[in-house]
Coordinates of C-alpha atoms in Angstrom, one line a residue:
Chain V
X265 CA 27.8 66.9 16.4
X266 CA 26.3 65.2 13.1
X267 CA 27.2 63.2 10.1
X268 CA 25.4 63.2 7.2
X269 CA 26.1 60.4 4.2
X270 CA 26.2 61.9 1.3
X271 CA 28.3 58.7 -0.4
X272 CA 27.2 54.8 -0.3
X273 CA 26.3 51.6 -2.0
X274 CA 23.3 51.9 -0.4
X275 CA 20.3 54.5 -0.4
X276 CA 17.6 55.7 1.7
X277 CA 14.5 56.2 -0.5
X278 CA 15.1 59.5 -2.4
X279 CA 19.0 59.3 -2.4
X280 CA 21.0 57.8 -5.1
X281 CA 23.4 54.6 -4.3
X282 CA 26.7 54.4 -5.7
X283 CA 29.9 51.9 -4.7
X284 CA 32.0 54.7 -2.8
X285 CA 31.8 56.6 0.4
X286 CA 31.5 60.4 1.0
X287 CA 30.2 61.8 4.2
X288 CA 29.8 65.7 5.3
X289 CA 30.3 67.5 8.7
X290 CA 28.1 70.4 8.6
X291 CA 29.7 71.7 11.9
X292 CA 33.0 72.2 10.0
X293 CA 31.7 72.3 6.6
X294 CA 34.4 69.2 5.8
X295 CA 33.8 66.7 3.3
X296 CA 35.5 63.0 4.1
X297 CA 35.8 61.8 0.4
X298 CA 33.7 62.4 -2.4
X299 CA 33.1 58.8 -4.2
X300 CA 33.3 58.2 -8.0
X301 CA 29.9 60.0 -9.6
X302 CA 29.6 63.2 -8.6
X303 CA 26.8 64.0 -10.0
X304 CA 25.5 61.3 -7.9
X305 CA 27.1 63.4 -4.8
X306 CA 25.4 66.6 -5.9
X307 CA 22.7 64.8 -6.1
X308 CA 22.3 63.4 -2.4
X309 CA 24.2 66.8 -1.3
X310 CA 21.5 69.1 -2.7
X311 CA 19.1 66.6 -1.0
X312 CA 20.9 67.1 2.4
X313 CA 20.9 71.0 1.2
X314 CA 24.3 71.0 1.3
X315 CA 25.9 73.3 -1.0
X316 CA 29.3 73.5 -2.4
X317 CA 30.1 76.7 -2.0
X318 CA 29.3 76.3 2.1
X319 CA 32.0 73.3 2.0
X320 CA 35.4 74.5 3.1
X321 CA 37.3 71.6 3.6
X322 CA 37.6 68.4 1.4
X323 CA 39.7 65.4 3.1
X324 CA 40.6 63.0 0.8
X325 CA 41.4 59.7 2.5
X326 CA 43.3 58.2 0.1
X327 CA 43.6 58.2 -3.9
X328 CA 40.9 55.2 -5.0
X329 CA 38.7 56.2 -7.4
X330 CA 35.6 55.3 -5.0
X331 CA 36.7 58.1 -2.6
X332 CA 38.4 60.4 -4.9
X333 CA 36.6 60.4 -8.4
X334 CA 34.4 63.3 -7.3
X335 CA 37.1 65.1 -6.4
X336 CA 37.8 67.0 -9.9
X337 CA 34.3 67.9 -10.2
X338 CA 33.3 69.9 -6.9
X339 CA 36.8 71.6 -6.1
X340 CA 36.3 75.3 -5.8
X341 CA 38.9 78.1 -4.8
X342 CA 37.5 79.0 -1.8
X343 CA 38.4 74.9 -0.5
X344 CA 41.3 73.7 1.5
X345 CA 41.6 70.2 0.2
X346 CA 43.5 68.0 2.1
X347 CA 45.2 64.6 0.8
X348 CA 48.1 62.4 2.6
X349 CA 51.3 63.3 2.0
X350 CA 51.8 60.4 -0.7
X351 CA 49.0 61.4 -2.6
X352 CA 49.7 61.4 -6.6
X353 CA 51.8 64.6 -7.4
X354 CA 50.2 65.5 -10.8
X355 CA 47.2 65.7 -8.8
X356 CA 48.5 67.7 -5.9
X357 CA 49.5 69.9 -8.7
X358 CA 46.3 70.4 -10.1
X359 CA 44.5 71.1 -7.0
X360 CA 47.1 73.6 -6.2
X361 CA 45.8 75.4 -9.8
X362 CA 42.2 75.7 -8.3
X363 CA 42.3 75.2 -4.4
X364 CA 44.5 75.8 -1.4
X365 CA 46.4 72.0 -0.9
X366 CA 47.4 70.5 2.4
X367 CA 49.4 67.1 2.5
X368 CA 49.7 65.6 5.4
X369 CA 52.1 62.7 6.8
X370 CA 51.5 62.6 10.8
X371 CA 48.7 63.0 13.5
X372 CA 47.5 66.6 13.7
X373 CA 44.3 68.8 14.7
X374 CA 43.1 70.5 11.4
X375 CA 40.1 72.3 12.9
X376 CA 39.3 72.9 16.7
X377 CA 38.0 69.6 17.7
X378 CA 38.9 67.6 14.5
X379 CA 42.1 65.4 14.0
X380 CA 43.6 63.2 10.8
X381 CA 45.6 60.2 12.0
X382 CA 47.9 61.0 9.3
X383 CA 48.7 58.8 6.7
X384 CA 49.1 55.1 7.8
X385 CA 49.7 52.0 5.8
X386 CA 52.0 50.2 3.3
X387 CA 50.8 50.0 0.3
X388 CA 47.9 52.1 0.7
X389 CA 48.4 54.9 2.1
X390 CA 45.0 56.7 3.7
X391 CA 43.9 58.5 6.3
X392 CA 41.2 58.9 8.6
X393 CA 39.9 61.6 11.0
X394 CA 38.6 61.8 14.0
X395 CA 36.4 64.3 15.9
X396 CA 36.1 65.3 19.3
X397 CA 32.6 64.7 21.1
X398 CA 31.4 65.7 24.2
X399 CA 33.4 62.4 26.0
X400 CA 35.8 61.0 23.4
X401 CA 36.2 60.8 20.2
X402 CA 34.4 59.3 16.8
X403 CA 36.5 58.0 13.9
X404 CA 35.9 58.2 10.2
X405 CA 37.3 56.1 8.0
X406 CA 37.5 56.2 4.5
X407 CA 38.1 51.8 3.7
X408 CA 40.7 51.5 6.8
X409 CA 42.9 49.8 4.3
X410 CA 45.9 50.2 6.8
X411 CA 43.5 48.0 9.8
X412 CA 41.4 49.2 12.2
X413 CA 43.9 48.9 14.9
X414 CA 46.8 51.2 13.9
X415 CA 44.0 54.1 12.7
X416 CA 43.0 53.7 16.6
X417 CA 46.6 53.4 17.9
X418 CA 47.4 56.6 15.7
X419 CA 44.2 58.6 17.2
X420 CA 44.3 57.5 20.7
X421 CA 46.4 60.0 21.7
X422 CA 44.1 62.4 20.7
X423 CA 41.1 60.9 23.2
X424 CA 39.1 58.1 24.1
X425 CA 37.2 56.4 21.1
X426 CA 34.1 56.3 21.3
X427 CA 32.7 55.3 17.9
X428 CA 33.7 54.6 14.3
X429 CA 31.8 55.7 11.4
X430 CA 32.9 54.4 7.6
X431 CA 34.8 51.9 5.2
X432 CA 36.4 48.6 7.3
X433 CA 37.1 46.4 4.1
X434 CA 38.0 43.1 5.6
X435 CA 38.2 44.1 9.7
X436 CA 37.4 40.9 11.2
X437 CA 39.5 41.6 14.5
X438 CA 35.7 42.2 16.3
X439 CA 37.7 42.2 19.8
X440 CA 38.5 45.9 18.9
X441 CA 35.4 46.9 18.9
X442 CA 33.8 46.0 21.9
X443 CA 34.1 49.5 24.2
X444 CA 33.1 51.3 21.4
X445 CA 29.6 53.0 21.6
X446 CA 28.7 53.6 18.2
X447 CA 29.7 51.2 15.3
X448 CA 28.4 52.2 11.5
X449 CA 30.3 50.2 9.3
X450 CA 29.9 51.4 5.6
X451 CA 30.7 51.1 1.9
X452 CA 33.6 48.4 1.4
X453 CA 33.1 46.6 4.9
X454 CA 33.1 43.3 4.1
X455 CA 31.8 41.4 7.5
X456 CA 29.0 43.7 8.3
X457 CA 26.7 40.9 9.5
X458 CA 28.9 39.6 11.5
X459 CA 29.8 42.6 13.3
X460 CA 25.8 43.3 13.2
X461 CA 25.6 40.0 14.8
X462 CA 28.2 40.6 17.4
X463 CA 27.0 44.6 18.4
X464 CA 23.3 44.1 17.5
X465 CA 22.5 47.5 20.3
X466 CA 25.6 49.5 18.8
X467 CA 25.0 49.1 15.3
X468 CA 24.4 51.7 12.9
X469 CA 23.4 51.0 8.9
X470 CA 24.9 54.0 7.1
X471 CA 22.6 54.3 3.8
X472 CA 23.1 57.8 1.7
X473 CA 20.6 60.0 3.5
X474 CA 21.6 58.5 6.9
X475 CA 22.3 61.4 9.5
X476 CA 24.4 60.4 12.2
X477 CA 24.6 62.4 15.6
X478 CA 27.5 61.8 17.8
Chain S
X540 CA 26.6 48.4 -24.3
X541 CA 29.2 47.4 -26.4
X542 CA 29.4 43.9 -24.4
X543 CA 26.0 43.1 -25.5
X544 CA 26.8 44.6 -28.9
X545 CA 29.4 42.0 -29.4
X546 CA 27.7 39.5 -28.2
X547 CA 25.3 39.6 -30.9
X548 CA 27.6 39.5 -33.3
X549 CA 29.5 36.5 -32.5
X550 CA 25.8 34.7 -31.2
X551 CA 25.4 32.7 -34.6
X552 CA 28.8 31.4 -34.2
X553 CA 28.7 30.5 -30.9
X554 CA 24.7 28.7 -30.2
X555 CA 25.4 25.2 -30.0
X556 CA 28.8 24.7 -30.3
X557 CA 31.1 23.2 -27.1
X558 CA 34.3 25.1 -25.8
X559 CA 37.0 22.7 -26.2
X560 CA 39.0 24.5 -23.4
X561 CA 39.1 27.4 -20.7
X562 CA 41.5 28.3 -18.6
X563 CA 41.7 31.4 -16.3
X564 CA 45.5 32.5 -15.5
X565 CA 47.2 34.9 -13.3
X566 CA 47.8 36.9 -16.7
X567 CA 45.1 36.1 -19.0
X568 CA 41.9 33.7 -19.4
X569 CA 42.0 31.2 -22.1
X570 CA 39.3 30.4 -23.9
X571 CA 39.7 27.7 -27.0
X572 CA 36.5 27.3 -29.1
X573 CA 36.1 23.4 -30.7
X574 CA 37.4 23.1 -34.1
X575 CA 38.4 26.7 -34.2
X576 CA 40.2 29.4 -33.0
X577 CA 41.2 31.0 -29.3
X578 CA 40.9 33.7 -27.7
X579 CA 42.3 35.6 -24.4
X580 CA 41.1 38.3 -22.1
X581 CA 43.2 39.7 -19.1
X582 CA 42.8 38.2 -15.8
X583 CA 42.0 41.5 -13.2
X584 CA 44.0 39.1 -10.1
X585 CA 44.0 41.6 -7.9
X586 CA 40.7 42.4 -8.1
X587 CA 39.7 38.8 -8.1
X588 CA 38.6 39.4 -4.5
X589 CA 39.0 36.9 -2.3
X590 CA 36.8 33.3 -2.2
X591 CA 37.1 30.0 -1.1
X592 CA 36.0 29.2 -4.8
X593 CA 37.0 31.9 -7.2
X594 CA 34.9 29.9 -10.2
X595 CA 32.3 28.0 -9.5
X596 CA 31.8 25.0 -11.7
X597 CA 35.4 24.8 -12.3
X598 CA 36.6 22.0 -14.0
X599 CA 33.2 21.8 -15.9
X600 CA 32.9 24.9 -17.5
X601 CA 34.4 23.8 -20.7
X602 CA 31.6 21.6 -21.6
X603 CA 29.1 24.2 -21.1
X604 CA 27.5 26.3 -24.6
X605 CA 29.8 28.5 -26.1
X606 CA 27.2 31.2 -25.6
X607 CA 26.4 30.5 -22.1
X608 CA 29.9 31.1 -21.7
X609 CA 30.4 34.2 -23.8
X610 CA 27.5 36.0 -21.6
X611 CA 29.7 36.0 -18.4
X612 CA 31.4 38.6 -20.0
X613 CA 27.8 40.6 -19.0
X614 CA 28.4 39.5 -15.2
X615 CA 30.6 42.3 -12.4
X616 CA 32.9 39.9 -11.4
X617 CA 36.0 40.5 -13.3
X618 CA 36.6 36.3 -13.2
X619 CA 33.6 36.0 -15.0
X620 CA 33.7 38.6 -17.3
X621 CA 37.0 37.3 -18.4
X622 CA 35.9 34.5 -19.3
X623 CA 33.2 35.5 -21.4
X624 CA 35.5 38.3 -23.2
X625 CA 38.3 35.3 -23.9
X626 CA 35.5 33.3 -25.6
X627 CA 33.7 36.2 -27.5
X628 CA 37.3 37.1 -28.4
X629 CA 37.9 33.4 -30.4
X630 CA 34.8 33.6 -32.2
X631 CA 35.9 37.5 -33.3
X632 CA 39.2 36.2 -34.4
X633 CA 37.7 33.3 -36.6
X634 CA 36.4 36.3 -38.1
X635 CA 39.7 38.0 -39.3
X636 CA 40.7 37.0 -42.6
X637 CA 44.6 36.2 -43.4
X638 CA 44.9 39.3 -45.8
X639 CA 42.9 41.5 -43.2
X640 CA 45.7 42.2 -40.4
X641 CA 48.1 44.3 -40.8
X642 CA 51.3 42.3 -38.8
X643 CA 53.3 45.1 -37.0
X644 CA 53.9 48.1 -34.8
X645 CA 50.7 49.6 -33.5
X646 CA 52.7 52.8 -33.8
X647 CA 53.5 52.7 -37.6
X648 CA 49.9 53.7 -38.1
X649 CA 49.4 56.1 -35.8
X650 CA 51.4 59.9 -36.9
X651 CA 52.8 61.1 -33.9
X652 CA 52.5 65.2 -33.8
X653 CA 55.3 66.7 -31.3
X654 CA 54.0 68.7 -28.6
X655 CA 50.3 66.9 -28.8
X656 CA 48.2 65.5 -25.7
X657 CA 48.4 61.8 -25.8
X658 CA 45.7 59.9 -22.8
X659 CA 46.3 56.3 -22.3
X660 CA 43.9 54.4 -20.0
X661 CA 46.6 51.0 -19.0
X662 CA 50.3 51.3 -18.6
X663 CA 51.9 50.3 -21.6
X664 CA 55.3 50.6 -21.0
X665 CA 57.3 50.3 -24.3
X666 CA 54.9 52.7 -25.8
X667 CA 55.3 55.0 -22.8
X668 CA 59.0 54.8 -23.2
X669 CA 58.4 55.3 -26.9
X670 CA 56.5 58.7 -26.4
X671 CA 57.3 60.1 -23.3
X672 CA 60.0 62.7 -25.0
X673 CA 57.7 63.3 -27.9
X674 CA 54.5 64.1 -26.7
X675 CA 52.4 65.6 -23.6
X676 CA 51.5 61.8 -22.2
X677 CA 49.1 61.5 -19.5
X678 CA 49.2 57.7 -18.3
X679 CA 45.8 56.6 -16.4
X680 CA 46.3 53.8 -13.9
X681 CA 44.4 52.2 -10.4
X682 CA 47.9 51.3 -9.4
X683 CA 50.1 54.1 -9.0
X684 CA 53.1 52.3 -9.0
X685 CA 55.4 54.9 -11.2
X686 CA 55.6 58.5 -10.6
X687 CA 54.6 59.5 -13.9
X688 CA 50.8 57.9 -13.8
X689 CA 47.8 59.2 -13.1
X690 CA 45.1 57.8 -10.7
X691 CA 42.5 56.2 -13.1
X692 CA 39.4 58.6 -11.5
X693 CA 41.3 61.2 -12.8
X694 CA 40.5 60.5 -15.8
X695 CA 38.0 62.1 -17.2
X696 CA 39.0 65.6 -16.4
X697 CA 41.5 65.4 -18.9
X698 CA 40.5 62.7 -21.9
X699 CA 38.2 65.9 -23.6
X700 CA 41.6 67.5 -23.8
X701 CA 43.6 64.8 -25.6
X702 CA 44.7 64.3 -29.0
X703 CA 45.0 61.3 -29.1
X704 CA 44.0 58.4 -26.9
X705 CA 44.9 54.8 -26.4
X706 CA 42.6 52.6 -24.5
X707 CA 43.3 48.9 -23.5
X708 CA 41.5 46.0 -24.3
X709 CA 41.1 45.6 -20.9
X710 CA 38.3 48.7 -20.3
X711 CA 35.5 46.3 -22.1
X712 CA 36.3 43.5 -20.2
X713 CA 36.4 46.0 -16.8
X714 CA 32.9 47.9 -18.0
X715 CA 34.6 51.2 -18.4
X716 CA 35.0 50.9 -21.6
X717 CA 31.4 52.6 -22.4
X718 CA 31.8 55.6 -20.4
X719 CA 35.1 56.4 -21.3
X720 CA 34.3 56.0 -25.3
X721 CA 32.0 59.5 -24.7
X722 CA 35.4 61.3 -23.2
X723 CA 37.0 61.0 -26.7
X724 CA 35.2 63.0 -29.1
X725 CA 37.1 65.5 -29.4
X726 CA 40.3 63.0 -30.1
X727 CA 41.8 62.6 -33.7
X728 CA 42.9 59.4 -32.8
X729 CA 41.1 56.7 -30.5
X730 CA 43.1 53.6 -30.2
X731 CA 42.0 50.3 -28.6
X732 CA 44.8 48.2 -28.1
X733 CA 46.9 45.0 -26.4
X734 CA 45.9 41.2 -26.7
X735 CA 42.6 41.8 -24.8
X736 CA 41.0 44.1 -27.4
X737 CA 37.7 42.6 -29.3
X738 CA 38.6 42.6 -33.0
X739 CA 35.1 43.7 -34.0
X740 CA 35.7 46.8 -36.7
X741 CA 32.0 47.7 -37.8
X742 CA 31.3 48.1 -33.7
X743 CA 34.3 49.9 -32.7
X744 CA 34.2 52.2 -35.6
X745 CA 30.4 52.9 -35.1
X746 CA 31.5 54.0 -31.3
X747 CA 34.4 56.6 -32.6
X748 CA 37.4 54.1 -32.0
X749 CA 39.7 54.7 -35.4
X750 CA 41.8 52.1 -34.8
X751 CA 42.6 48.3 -33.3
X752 CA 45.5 46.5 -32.3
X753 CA 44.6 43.7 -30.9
X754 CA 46.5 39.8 -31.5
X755 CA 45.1 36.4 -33.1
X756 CA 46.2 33.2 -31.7
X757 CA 48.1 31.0 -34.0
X758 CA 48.7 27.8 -31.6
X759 CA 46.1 27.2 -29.6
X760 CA 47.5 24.6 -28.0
X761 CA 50.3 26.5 -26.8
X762 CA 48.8 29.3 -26.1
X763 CA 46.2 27.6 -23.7
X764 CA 49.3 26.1 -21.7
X765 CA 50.8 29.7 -21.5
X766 CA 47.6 30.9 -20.0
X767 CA 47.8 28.4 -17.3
X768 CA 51.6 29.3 -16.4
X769 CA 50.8 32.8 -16.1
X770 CA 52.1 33.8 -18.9
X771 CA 51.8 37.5 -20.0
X772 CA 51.5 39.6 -23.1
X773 CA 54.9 38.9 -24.4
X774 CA 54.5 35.0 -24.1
X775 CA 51.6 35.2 -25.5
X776 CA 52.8 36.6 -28.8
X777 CA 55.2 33.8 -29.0
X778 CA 52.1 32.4 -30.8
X779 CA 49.9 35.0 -31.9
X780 CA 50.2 37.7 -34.7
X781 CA 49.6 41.2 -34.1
X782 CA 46.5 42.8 -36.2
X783 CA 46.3 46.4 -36.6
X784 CA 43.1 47.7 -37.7
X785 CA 42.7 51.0 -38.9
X786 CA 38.9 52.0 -39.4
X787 CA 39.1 54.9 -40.5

C-alpha cells in the first residue's frame, strides 16, 4: 500500500511547496485534499505521473481553503467527490453540476479496505480516513482539527492503528502515540520536533514528493 | 505588490518622524502618527495564532520610525502586518483633502442593475441585507458562519463571472489582495471598501479598482481608546468620516 504527497509546505527537490496538504492513493486512485494552488498540485501530480483523469475519488476533509482550494480546478465528471455532511451547500451544489457528490456524517467503508471516520468535531467539522494494511490500520488526516483522539476513537472500530499520516495542528497529547508504528506528521502540525524528539525510530518527514508505503 | 506600492508613496512622509501611539485591538490596530493624523487596520484575532508574546517589543513600538513601522505591513504575520497597514493608513489619510471625500453611503455611487452578479470577498452585513433581494450575491468568507456564504477558496471560480465586486480593506492587509485584483477584469465595478481600506486613488485605480470607501479619523484620541476596547467598525465611525472615492 503507498502514499504519495502531492500537497505540503515543504518539497523534495523538483516538487513545488505550498502551505496545504494533498496526498494520493494510487491503489484506489483517491485523493485526500487537494491544497490551495492547484496548479501547484498538477504540478507535483504530473511529477508523481499521476493524472487526473486516473483519479476517481476526491475526499475532502473539511472546507479550509488549504485542503479545498484545489478543489474547483481538478473536478472532472468521471469523480466521486466526497465532503462531510456539513460541508458548504452552494458548493455541494456545484459539485453535483460536474461530479457525482457523497456527504458523509458517520463511520463507513467507501472502498474495500478504505474507511472515513465521518465527520467529527465542533466547530470544524473534518474528516479523516483510514486504510486497511496487512495488520491494522493507517490514518490520514487532513489538520485533525477535531484531536487526534476522537479521529482514533471513531476508526478503531474499524482495526488496530497502526500509523498516522497527515495534518496534527496543535496534538501535543504524545501518550497517543506511542503503539503506533509509523508517525508522519505533516503540513499544519505544530509540535513536530517534539514528537520527532519523542519517536526518533517512527518518524517520518512528509515533504511533496515523499512516497509513503504502509 | 501593492503593499510595497504604498509604501513608497507614504515613505517621504513617514522617514524620520516618531509614532505618537499604537495600539493593536481585538477589532482593529491603531496607529496615531505625531502631530498628525491616525490610521486603523483590522486585527485578523483569530488568526493571531497562538504565542506567549503576540508582539514583541510591545510597549516600545511606538517610539520606533514611522517607516520601520509601516514595513511590518510586508511581514506574514497578520499582527504585524496590521500594524504596518494602520500606520501606512494615517500617513494616506493626511493626504485626503477636506473637499476630496465624498461623506456618505458607499452605495449611492455604485448603480445597482437587477438580476446582476455581485462577489464580495468579507461579510458585510448591512450591504448584504441591502442587496440580497436585488442582485445574484455571492458572499466569500473563511468563516462559514451563515448559510448564504461562500468558503473564501472558492473564490476564484466565480469572481471572472461577477459584475460587480466589493473587496474589503482587509485583503491588502491579509496579502490576497494582489491575486484577487487579476479575478476582476471582467467587472464593471471593483469596490474596495470598510475602515481598513488604503485611501491611495492613483494606485488603486492603476490596479482596476473604480472605487474606495474607506474612513478618516477625526479624533485621534478617541479613536485610539476605542481600538484598545475592542471596538469595531461602528465605534469607530463615532469619530471618523466616511470617504468615498470614485476613480473612475
Amino acid at each position: 500500500m503507498k502514499l504519495q504527497i502531492v500537497y505540503d509546505n515543504s518539497a523534495q527537490p523538483g516538487f513545488k511547496a505550498g502551505w496545504g496538504f494533498s496526498c494520493y492513493l494510487p491503489e484506489f486512485k483517491l485523493l485526500f485534499d487537494t491544497g490551495w494552488d492547484v496548479r501547484r498540485l498538477l504540478y507535483n501530480m504530473q511529477k508523481f505521473n499521476i493524472k487526473l483523469s486516473q483519479v476517481e475519488k476526491v475526499v475532502i476533509s473539511h472546507s479550509h481553503w488549504d485542503h479545498a482550494g484545489g478543489l474547483p480546478g481538478i473536478i472532472q465528471p468521471h469523480m466521486e467527490i466526497i465532503v462531510p455532511e456539513s460541508f458548504s451547500e452552494h458548493m455541494k451544489e456545484e459539485i453535483r453540476k460536474t461530479a457525482s457528490l457523497k456527504a458523509v456524517t458517520g463511520r463507513e467503508k467507501i472502498s474495500d479496505g478504505l474507511w472515513t471516520g465521518g465527520e467529527l468535531g465542533e466547530k470544524i467539522k473534518e474528516q479523516s480516513l483510514a486504510v486497511e494494511t496487512k495488520t491494522g490500520l493507517s490514518v490520514i488526516t487532513g489538520c485533525a482539527h477535531p484531536g487526534l483522539e476522537n479521529i482514533f476513537d471513531a476508526l478503531a472500530p474499524a482495526g488496530k492503528i497502526e500509523a498516522v499520516v497527515g495534518g496534527l495542528h496543535d496534538f501535543a497529547d504524545y501518550q497517543l502515540l506511542e503503539g503506533l508504528k509509523l508517525i508522519a506528521p505533516a503540513h499544519c502540525t505544530k509540535n513536530k520536533s517534539k514528537i520527532r524528539d519523542l519517536y526518533k525510530s517512527k518518524y517520518l518527514e512528509t515533504p511533496v514528493g515523499q512516497t509513503i508505503k504502509f | 505588490m501593492i503593499i510595497e506600492e504604498l509604501l513608497s508613496s507614504v515613505a517621504a512622509g513617514l522617514v524620520g518622524r516618531e509614532v505618537k501611539d499604537l495600539r493593536i485591538g481585538f477589532g482593529y490596530t491603531g496607529a496615531w502618527l505625531e502631530g498628525g493624523a491616525a490610521g486603523v487596520a483590522f486585527s485578523f484575532r483569530r488568526q493571531a495564532g497562538h504565542y506567549c508574546e503576540l508582539k514583541s517589543g510591545s510597549g516600545e513600538l511606538h517610539q520606533r520610525d514611522a517607516m520601520e513601522l509601516a514595513r511590518l505591513a510586508l511581514k506574514p504575520r497578520l499582527v504585524d502586518s496590521a500594524a504596518g497597514m494602520a500606520v501606512i493608513n494615517a500617513a494616506l489619510s493626511e493626504k485626503i483633502g477636506e473637499k476630496e471625500n465624498i461623506n456618505g453611503d458607499v452605495m449611492e455611487y455604485i448603480e445597482v442593475k437587477p438580476g446582476e452578479k455581485w462577489g464580495m470577498i468579507g461579510n458585510f452585513c448591512p450591504l448584504v441585507d441591502r442587496l440580497q433581494n436585488e442582485v445574484d450575491l455571492y458572499v466569500f468568507e473563511r468563516e462559514l458562519t451563515d448559510k448564504y456564504l461562500y468558503p473564501d477558496w472558492s473564490a476564484p471560480q466565480y469572481l471572472p463571472k461577477m459584475d460587480v465586486v466589493v473587496l474589503s480593506g482587509t485583503t491588502v492587509i491579509n496579502n490576497t489582495f494582489d491575486s484577487l485584483l487579476p479575478l476582476c477584469e471582467n467587472a464593471r465595478e471593483v469596490v474596495v471598501l470598510g475602515p481598513s481600506t488604503p485611501l491611495a486613488p492613483e494606485i488603486m485605480a492603476s490596479k482596476g479598482v473604480t472605487l474606495l470607501g474607506g474612513a478618516v479619523i477625526e479624533d485621534p484620541s478617541r479613536a485610539m481608546r476605542m481600538v484598545s476596547q475592542a471596538g469595531g467598525t461602528r465605534t469607530l465611525l463615532k469619530v471618523s468620516r466616511k470617504v468615498n472615492l470614485a476613480l473612475k
